[in-house]
Amino acid sequence: KAGVTQTPRYLIKTRGQQVTLSCSPISGHRSVSWYQQTPGQGLQFLFEYFSETQRNKGNFPGRFSGRQFSNSRSEMNVSTLELGDSALYLCASSLRGTGGAKRNTEAFFGQGTRLTVV
Amino acid sequence: GDSVTQMEGPVTLSEEAFLTINCTYTATGYPSLFWYVQYPGEGLQLLLKATKADDKGSNKGFEATYRKETTSFHLEKGSVQVSDSAVYFCALTNNAGGTSYGKLTFGQGTILTVHP
């Protein structure tokens, strides 16, 4: 069974540009979450998509956005890049269903996309 | 909001030493608790998990017990190997109020280095 696939693995962009990152979840997984990892802030939750709808969002500016397609693949976009956006962006997929108090299923992570803004 | 606090790192041990990495959390309701490991240049891998109080998660010689009374989930291993060198993250998910689906809250991570 293929794991979570993130593309590209590495990106170098200049300030002011925009970037799109892609995440293909494990087959059958309908939930995709995105995280930003930096040395200073650690791992921070960006947003989660389930059934093509954003269900949860972290404390990031509106320059960070995402979407999910009918096949559960997800993209995140960062517009007007800043130097501080340099980070490892991780995607995770899970089998999360809807409703219920204990739908905490295991999240599987991709290898990440290393974004460098110069 | 929810939060996770890990012991200050990094941790340096000799091979076959005993490992403890402390983790405490703050959350309403009954969160699920996880330990993830990240090897250099890689994403995160789930090491173990516990979904209710007094549960013990275990994997590859690592163990952690969900202690609700002390809000803790400390990671232990009786005898570490050089191959255990990595960054370890304690994390939780909490569906209290139904607003935190799909969100993992992480601790700051602990760098473990094991010398031969």
Short mmCIF file of C-alpha atoms in Angstrom, two decimals:
data_model
loop_
_atom_site.label_atom_id
_atom_site.label_comp_id
_atom_site.label_asym_id
_atom_site.label_seq_id
_atom_site.Cartn_x
_atom_site.Cartn_y
_atom_site.Cartn_z
CA LYS A 1 0.00 0.00 0.00
CA ALA A 2 1.53 3.31 -1.06
CA GLY A 3 2.14 5.87 1.66
CA VAL A 4 1.43 9.57 1.68
CA THR A 5 3.15 11.24 -1.24
CA GLN A 6 4.15 14.89 -1.22
CA THR A 7 5.49 16.75 -4.23
CA PRO A 8 7.82 18.36 -4.80
CA ARG A 9 10.32 17.39 -2.14
CA TYR A 10 12.26 20.64 -2.41
CA LEU A 11 11.38 24.12 -3.62
CA ILE A 12 13.23 27.41 -3.78
CA LYS A 13 11.14 30.53 -4.31
CA THR A 14 11.75 34.25 -4.07
CA ARG A 15 9.87 36.66 -1.85
CA GLY A 16 6.55 37.78 -3.26
CA GLN A 17 6.02 34.68 -5.36
CA GLN A 18 3.38 32.09 -4.68
CA VAL A 19 3.76 28.33 -4.35
CA THR A 20 1.53 25.26 -4.54
CA LEU A 21 2.33 22.04 -2.74
CA SER A 22 0.64 18.73 -3.41
CA CYS A 23 -0.30 15.80 -1.19
CA SER A 24 -1.69 12.42 -2.25
CA PRO A 25 -3.10 10.54 0.75
CA ILE A 26 -3.11 6.83 1.33
CA SER A 27 -5.78 5.13 -0.75
CA GLY A 28 -9.08 5.18 1.11
CA HIS A 29 -8.10 8.00 3.47
CA ARG A 30 -10.47 10.95 3.24
CA SER A 31 -8.87 13.32 5.74
CA VAL A 32 -5.80 15.37 4.89
CA SER A 33 -4.09 17.73 7.33
CA TRP A 34 -1.21 20.12 6.73
CA TYR A 35 1.50 21.21 9.17
CA GLN A 36 4.36 23.67 9.07
CA GLN A 37 7.61 22.69 10.79
CA THR A 38 10.25 25.29 11.65
CA PRO A 39 13.14 25.24 14.14
CA GLY A 40 11.68 28.16 16.05
CA GLN A 41 7.96 27.32 16.15
CA GLY A 42 8.07 23.56 15.89
CA LEU A 43 5.13 21.74 14.32
CA GLN A 44 2.08 23.91 13.78
CA PHE A 45 -1.29 22.87 12.37
CA LEU A 46 -2.34 24.70 9.22
CA PHE A 47 -5.67 23.14 8.24
CA GLU A 48 -7.58 19.92 7.69
CA TYR A 49 -9.73 18.86 4.78
CA PHE A 50 -12.32 16.12 4.74
CA SER A 51 -14.66 15.35 1.86
CA GLU A 52 -13.43 18.41 -0.04
CA THR A 53 -14.33 20.76 2.82
CA GLN A 54 -12.03 22.57 5.21
CA ARG A 55 -13.06 21.30 8.65
CA ASN A 56 -10.46 22.93 10.86
CA LYS A 57 -7.96 25.75 10.56
CA GLY A 58 -4.92 26.85 12.54
CA ASN A 59 -3.70 30.36 13.27
CA PHE A 60 -2.10 31.27 9.99
CA PRO A 61 -2.72 34.32 7.78
CA GLY A 62 -5.02 34.17 4.80
CA ARG A 63 -1.98 33.84 2.50
CA PHE A 64 -2.09 30.16 3.39
CA SER A 65 -4.91 28.31 1.73
CA GLY A 66 -5.75 24.84 0.60
CA ARG A 67 -8.20 22.64 -1.16
CA GLN A 68 -9.11 19.02 -1.54
CA PHE A 69 -10.26 17.23 -4.65
CA SER A 70 -12.85 14.51 -5.07
CA ASN A 71 -10.10 11.84 -5.06
CA SER A 72 -8.95 13.20 -1.65
CA ARG A 73 -5.71 14.63 -3.04
CA SER A 74 -4.96 17.99 -1.48
CA GLU A 75 -3.02 21.08 -2.37
CA MET A 76 -1.92 23.98 -0.26
CA ASN A 77 -1.03 27.37 -1.62
CA VAL A 78 1.01 30.14 -0.10
CA SER A 79 0.77 33.54 -1.79
CA THR A 80 3.08 36.52 -1.46
CA LEU A 81 5.85 34.47 0.05
CA GLU A 82 7.87 35.85 2.95
CA LEU A 83 11.27 34.75 4.21
CA GLY A 84 9.56 33.42 7.34
CA ASP A 85 7.58 30.95 5.26
CA SER A 86 10.73 28.89 4.79
CA ALA A 87 9.89 25.59 6.44
CA LEU A 88 9.20 21.90 6.04
CA TYR A 89 5.53 21.46 5.11
CA LEU A 90 4.10 18.11 6.14
CA CYS A 91 0.92 16.49 5.02
CA ALA A 92 -0.87 13.74 6.96
CA SER A 93 -3.76 11.52 5.97
CA SER A 94 -6.13 9.48 8.09
CA LEU A 95 -9.32 7.46 7.94
CA ARG A 96 -11.23 9.94 10.08
CA GLY A 97 -14.98 9.58 9.82
CA THR A 98 -17.63 12.09 10.76
CA GLY A 99 -19.18 12.52 14.18
CA GLY A 100 -18.47 10.52 17.31
CA ALA A 101 -16.39 11.53 20.27
CA LYS A 102 -13.50 9.15 19.72
CA ARG A 103 -12.77 9.21 16.03
CA ASN A 104 -9.08 9.60 16.68
CA THR A 105 -7.50 7.49 14.02
CA GLU A 106 -3.82 7.29 13.24
CA ALA A 107 -2.34 10.01 11.05
CA PHE A 108 0.23 8.94 8.46
CA PHE A 109 2.72 11.56 7.38
CA GLY A 110 4.46 12.18 4.10
CA GLN A 111 8.15 13.04 3.84
CA GLY A 112 7.36 16.71 3.47
CA THR A 113 8.19 19.52 1.08
CA ARG A 114 11.16 21.66 2.05
CA LEU A 115 10.36 25.24 0.99
CA THR A 116 13.12 27.82 0.97
CA VAL A 117 12.21 31.46 0.35
CA VAL A 118 15.10 33.70 -0.72
CA GLY B 1 -6.40 25.71 24.22
CA ASP B 2 -4.72 22.35 24.18
CA SER B 3 -0.99 22.16 24.71
CA VAL B 4 1.81 19.63 25.07
CA THR B 5 5.06 20.17 26.95
CA GLN B 6 8.11 17.96 26.50
CA MET B 7 11.23 17.87 28.59
CA GLU B 8 13.97 20.25 27.57
CA GLY B 9 16.42 18.60 25.22
CA PRO B 10 18.61 17.41 23.67
CA VAL B 11 19.23 14.04 25.29
CA THR B 12 22.52 12.22 24.81
CA LEU B 13 22.90 8.60 25.95
CA SER B 14 25.25 5.70 25.56
CA GLU B 15 24.02 2.56 23.86
CA GLU B 16 22.02 0.25 26.18
CA ALA B 17 21.17 3.11 28.57
CA PHE B 18 17.64 3.66 29.88
CA LEU B 19 15.61 6.38 28.19
CA THR B 20 12.89 8.58 29.59
CA ILE B 21 11.43 11.56 27.77
CA ASN B 22 8.84 13.42 29.79
CA CYS B 23 5.61 14.68 28.27
CA THR B 24 2.73 16.48 29.99
CA TYR B 25 -0.40 17.88 28.41
CA THR B 26 -3.22 20.32 28.99
CA ALA B 27 -6.54 19.50 27.37
CA THR B 28 -10.23 19.38 28.13
CA GLY B 29 -12.08 16.13 27.91
CA TYR B 30 -10.33 12.91 26.98
CA PRO B 31 -7.64 13.41 24.36
CA SER B 32 -5.80 10.65 22.57
CA LEU B 33 -2.03 10.72 23.04
CA PHE B 34 0.76 9.84 20.63
CA TRP B 35 4.49 9.64 20.29
CA TYR B 36 5.91 10.33 16.85
CA VAL B 37 9.53 9.91 15.71
CA GLN B 38 11.30 11.85 12.98
CA TYR B 39 14.53 10.61 11.44
CA PRO B 40 16.80 13.06 9.58
CA GLY B 41 15.29 14.22 6.32
CA GLU B 42 12.09 12.30 6.89
CA GLY B 43 8.50 12.95 7.85
CA LEU B 44 6.92 11.76 11.08
CA GLN B 45 6.27 8.13 11.95
CA LEU B 46 3.84 7.05 14.62
CA LEU B 47 5.75 5.26 17.35
CA LEU B 48 2.89 4.45 19.74
CA LYS B 49 -0.46 5.71 20.92
CA ALA B 50 -2.99 5.51 23.77
CA THR B 51 -6.61 6.54 23.52
CA LYS B 52 -7.85 6.37 27.11
CA ALA B 53 -6.62 6.69 30.66
CA ASP B 54 -4.30 3.91 31.90
CA ASP B 55 -3.76 2.59 28.38
CA LYS B 56 -0.16 1.61 27.66
CA GLY B 57 1.14 2.08 24.14
CA SER B 58 4.16 0.06 23.11
CA ASN B 59 6.24 -0.50 19.99
CA LYS B 60 9.85 -1.46 19.19
CA GLY B 61 10.74 -1.60 22.89
CA PHE B 62 9.29 1.87 23.60
CA GLU B 63 6.43 2.28 26.07
CA ALA B 64 4.25 5.09 27.37
CA THR B 65 1.30 5.03 29.76
CA TYR B 66 -1.61 7.49 29.62
CA ARG B 67 -1.81 8.97 33.12
CA LYS B 68 -4.84 11.19 33.43
CA GLU B 69 -4.24 12.00 37.09
CA THR B 70 -0.86 13.54 36.27
CA THR B 71 -1.76 14.51 32.67
CA SER B 72 1.39 12.77 31.48
CA PHE B 73 2.52 10.38 28.75
CA HIS B 74 6.22 9.79 29.37
CA LEU B 75 8.18 7.77 26.81
CA GLU B 76 10.52 5.03 28.08
CA LYS B 77 12.85 2.44 26.63
CA GLY B 78 14.91 0.06 28.66
CA SER B 79 17.94 -0.16 26.36
CA VAL B 80 18.49 2.34 23.56
CA GLN B 81 20.39 1.67 20.35
CA VAL B 82 22.33 3.96 18.05
CA SER B 83 19.52 3.52 15.53
CA ASP B 84 17.09 5.18 17.97
CA SER B 85 18.81 8.54 17.40
CA ALA B 86 16.07 10.82 16.12
CA VAL B 87 13.68 13.57 17.18
CA TYR B 88 10.73 12.45 19.31
CA PHE B 89 7.45 14.35 19.45
CA CYS B 90 4.65 13.94 21.95
CA ALA B 91 1.24 14.89 20.54
CA LEU B 92 -2.47 14.81 21.23
CA THR B 93 -5.76 15.00 19.40
CA ASN B 94 -8.85 16.18 21.18
CA ASN B 95 -12.36 16.06 19.83
CA ALA B 96 -13.96 17.76 22.83
CA GLY B 97 -16.66 20.02 21.45
CA GLY B 98 -16.21 18.54 18.02
CA THR B 99 -13.97 21.34 16.82
CA SER B 100 -10.56 19.75 16.74
CA TYR B 101 -10.98 16.97 14.24
CA GLY B 102 -7.88 16.19 12.30
CA LYS B 103 -5.64 18.41 14.39
CA LEU B 104 -2.59 17.13 16.19
CA THR B 105 -1.09 19.38 18.84
CA PHE B 106 2.63 18.70 19.20
CA GLY B 107 5.23 19.25 21.85
CA GLN B 108 8.44 20.99 20.86
CA GLY B 109 10.32 17.78 20.19
CA THR B 110 13.28 16.14 21.92
CA ILE B 111 16.47 15.36 20.05
CA LEU B 112 17.90 12.01 21.11
CA THR B 113 21.48 11.08 20.27
CA VAL B 114 22.76 7.63 21.18
CA HIS B 115 26.50 6.99 21.12
CA PRO B 116 28.06 3.52 20.67
#
